mmCIF file of C-alpha atoms in Angstrom:
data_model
loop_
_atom_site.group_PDB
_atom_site.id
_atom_site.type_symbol
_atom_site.label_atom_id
_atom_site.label_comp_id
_atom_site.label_asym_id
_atom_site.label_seq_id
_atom_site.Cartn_x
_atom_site.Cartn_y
_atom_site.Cartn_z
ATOM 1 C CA UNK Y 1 0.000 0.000 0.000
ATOM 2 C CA UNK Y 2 2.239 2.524 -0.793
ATOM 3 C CA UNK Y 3 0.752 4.126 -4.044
ATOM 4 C CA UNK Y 4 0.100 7.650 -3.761
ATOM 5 C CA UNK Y 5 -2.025 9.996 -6.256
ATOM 6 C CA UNK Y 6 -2.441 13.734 -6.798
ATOM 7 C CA UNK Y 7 -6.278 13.864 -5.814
ATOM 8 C CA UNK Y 8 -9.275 15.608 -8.010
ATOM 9 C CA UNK Y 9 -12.637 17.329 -7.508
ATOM 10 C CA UNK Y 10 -13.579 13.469 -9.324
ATOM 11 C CA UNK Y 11 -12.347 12.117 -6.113
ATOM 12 C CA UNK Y 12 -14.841 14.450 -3.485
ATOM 13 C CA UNK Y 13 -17.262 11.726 -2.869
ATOM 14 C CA UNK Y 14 -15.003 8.455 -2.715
ATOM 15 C CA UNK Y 15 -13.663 10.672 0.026
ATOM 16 C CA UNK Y 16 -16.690 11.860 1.740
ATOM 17 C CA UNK Y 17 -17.908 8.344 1.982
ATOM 18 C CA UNK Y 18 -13.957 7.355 3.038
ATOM 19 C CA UNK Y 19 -14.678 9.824 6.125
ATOM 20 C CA UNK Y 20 -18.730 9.519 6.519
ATOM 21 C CA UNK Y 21 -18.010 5.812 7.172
ATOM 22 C CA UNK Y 22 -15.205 6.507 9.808
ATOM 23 C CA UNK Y 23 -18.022 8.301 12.094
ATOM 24 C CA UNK Y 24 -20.167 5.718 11.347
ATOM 25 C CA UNK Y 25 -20.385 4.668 14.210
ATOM 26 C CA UNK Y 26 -21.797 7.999 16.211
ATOM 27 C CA UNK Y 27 -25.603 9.086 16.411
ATOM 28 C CA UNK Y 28 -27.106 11.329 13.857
ATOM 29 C CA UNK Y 29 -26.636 14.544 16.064
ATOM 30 C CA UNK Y 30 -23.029 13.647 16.505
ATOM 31 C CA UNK Y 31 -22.208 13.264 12.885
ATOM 32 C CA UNK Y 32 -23.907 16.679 12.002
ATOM 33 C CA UNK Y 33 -22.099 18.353 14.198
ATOM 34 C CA UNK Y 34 -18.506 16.470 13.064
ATOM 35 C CA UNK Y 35 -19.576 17.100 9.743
ATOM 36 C CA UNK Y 36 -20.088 21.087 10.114
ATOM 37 C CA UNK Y 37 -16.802 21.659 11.529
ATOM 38 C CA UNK Y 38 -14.397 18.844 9.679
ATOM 39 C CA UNK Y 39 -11.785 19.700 7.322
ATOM 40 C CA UNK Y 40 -13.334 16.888 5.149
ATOM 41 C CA UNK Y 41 -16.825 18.687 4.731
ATOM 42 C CA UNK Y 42 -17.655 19.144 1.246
ATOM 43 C CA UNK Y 43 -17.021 23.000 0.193
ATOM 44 C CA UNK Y 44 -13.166 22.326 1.848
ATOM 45 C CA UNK Y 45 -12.923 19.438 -0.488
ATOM 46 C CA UNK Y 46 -14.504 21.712 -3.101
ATOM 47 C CA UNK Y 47 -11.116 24.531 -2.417
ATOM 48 C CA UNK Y 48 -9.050 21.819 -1.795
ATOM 49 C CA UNK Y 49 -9.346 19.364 -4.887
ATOM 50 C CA UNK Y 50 -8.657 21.649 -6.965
ATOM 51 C CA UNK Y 51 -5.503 23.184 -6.057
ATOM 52 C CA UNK Y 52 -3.717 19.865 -7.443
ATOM 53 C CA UNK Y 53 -1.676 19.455 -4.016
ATOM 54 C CA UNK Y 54 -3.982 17.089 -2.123
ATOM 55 C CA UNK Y 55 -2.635 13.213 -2.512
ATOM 56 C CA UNK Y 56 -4.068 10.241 -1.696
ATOM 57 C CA UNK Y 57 -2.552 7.434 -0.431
ATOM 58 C CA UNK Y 58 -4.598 4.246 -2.306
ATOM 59 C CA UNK Y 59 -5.005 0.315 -1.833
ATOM 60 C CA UNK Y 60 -4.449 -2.346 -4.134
ATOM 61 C CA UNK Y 61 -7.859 -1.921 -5.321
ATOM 62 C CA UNK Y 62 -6.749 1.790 -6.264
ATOM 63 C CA UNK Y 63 -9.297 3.241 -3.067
ATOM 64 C CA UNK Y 64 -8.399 5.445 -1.372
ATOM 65 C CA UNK Y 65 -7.181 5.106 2.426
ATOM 66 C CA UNK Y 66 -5.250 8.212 3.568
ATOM 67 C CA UNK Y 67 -5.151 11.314 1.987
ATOM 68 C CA UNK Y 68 -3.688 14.925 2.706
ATOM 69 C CA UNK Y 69 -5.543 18.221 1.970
ATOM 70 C CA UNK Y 70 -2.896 20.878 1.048
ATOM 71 C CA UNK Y 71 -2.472 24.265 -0.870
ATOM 72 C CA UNK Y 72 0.898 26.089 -1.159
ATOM 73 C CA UNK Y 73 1.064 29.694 1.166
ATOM 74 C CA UNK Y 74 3.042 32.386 -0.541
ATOM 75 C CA UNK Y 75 4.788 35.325 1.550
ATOM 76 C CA UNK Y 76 3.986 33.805 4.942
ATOM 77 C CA UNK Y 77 6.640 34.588 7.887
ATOM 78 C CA UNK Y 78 9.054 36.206 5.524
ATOM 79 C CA UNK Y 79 8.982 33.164 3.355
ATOM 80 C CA UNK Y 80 8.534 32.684 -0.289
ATOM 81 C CA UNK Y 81 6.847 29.378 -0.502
ATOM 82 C CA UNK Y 82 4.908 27.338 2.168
ATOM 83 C CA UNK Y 83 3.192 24.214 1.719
ATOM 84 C CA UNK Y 84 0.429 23.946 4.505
ATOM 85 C CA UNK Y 85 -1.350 20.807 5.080
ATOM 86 C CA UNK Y 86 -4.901 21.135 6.202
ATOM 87 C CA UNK Y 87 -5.476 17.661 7.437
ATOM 88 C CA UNK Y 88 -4.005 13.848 7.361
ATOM 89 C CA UNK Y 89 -6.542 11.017 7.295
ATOM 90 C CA UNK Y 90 -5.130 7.833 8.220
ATOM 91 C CA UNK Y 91 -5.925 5.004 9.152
ATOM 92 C CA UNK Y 92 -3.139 3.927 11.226
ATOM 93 C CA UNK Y 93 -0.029 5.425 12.407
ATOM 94 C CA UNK Y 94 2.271 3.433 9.649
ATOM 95 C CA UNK Y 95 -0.348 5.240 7.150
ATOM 96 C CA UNK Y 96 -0.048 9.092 8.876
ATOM 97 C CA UNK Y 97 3.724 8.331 8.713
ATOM 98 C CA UNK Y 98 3.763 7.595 4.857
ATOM 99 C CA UNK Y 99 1.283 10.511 4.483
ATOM 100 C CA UNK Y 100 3.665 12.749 6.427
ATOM 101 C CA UNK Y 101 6.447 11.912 4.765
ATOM 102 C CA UNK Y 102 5.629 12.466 1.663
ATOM 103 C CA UNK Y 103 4.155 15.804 2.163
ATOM 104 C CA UNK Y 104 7.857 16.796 3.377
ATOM 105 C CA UNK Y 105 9.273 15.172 0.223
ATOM 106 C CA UNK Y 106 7.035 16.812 -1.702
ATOM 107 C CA UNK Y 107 7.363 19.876 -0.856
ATOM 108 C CA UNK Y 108 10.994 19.691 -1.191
ATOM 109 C CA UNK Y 109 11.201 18.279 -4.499
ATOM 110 C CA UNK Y 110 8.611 20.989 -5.599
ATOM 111 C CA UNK Y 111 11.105 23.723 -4.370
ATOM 112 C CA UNK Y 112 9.400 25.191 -1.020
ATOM 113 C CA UNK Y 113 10.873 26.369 1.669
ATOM 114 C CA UNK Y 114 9.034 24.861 4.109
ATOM 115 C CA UNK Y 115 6.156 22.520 5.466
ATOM 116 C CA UNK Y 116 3.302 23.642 7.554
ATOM 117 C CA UNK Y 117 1.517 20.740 9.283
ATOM 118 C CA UNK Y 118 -1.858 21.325 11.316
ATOM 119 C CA UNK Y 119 -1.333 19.372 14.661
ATOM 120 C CA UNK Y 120 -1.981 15.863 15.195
ATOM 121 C CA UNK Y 121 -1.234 13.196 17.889
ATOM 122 C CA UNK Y 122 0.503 11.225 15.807
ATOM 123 C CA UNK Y 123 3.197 13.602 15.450
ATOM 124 C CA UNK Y 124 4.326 12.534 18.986
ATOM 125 C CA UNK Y 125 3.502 8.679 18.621
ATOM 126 C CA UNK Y 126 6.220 8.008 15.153
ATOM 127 C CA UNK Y 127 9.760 8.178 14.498
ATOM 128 C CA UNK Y 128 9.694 11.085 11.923
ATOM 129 C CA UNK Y 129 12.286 10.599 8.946
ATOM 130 C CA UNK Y 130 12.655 14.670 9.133
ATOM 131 C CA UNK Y 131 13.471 17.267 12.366
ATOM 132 C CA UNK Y 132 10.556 19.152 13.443
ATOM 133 C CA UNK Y 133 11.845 22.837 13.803
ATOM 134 C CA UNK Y 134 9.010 24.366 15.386
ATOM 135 C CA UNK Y 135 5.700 23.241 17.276
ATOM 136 C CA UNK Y 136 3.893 26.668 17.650
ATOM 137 C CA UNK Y 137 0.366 28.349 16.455
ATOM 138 C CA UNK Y 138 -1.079 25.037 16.501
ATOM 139 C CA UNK Y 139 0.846 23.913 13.906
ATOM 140 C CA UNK Y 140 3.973 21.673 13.323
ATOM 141 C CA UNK Y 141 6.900 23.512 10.726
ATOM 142 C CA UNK Y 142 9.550 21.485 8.982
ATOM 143 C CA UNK Y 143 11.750 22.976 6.875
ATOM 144 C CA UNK Y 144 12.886 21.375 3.273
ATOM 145 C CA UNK Y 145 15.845 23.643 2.844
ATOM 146 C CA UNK Y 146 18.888 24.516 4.158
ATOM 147 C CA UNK Y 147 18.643 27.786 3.595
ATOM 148 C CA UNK Y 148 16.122 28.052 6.522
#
């Protein structure tokens, strides 16, 4: 499982159903009000898609399981190019890992200067392949050159 995919507005309900079937689980008023606030709700998907920097991480059966929801930041903190990542779904912390990592790789092999993740647990439950410089704002910053 280690196939990854630049994701499309074509992929917005594989991945609403990916997400509505995680919270399965909860009662109608509890979904609602997941659904209002999550970073999976369907106009974010709508922004998201379509800046071509959201990947999805598929299965065998070319499904998705994991995905990242990202958009490049331009002129933030006195740098050029940031790539912030909006949210990880994962399965499993081997998953958030591969999802993680790639978001650093990508962002260095598409020439930014850094890597803006959103917080998550996970951070502090895996052996990152790459030094977290910062854990402020509620976010996590890596950066992808040396330059910074």
């Amino acid at each position: 499982m280690s196939n990854f995919k630049v994701l499309t507005i074509q992929n917005l309900e594989e991945i609403l159903k990916l997400e509505e079937a995680r919270i399965a689980h909860f009662n109608e008023i509890e979904k609602m009000t997941v659904a209002w606030k999550a970073p999976w709700r369907k106009e974010a998907l709508e922004h998201y898609l379509k800046t071509g920097w959201c990947i999805g991480l598929l299965n065998n059966q070319n499904q998705i399981e994991g995905y990242f929801l990202a958009q490049p930041v331009l002129f933030m903190e006195s740098y050029t190019q940031s790539l912030w990542i909006e949210y990880i779904s994962y399965k499993n912390l081997d998953m958030f890992l591969a999802l993680a990592d790639f978001a650093y790789k990508y962002g260095r092999d598409k020439h930014l200067q850094r890597v803006l993740f959103n917080q998550d647990e996970a951070f502090q439950k895996v052996n990152l392949p790459f030094k977290i410089n910062q854990n402020q704002k509620n976010f996590i910053e890596v950066y992808t050159t040396k330059m910074s």
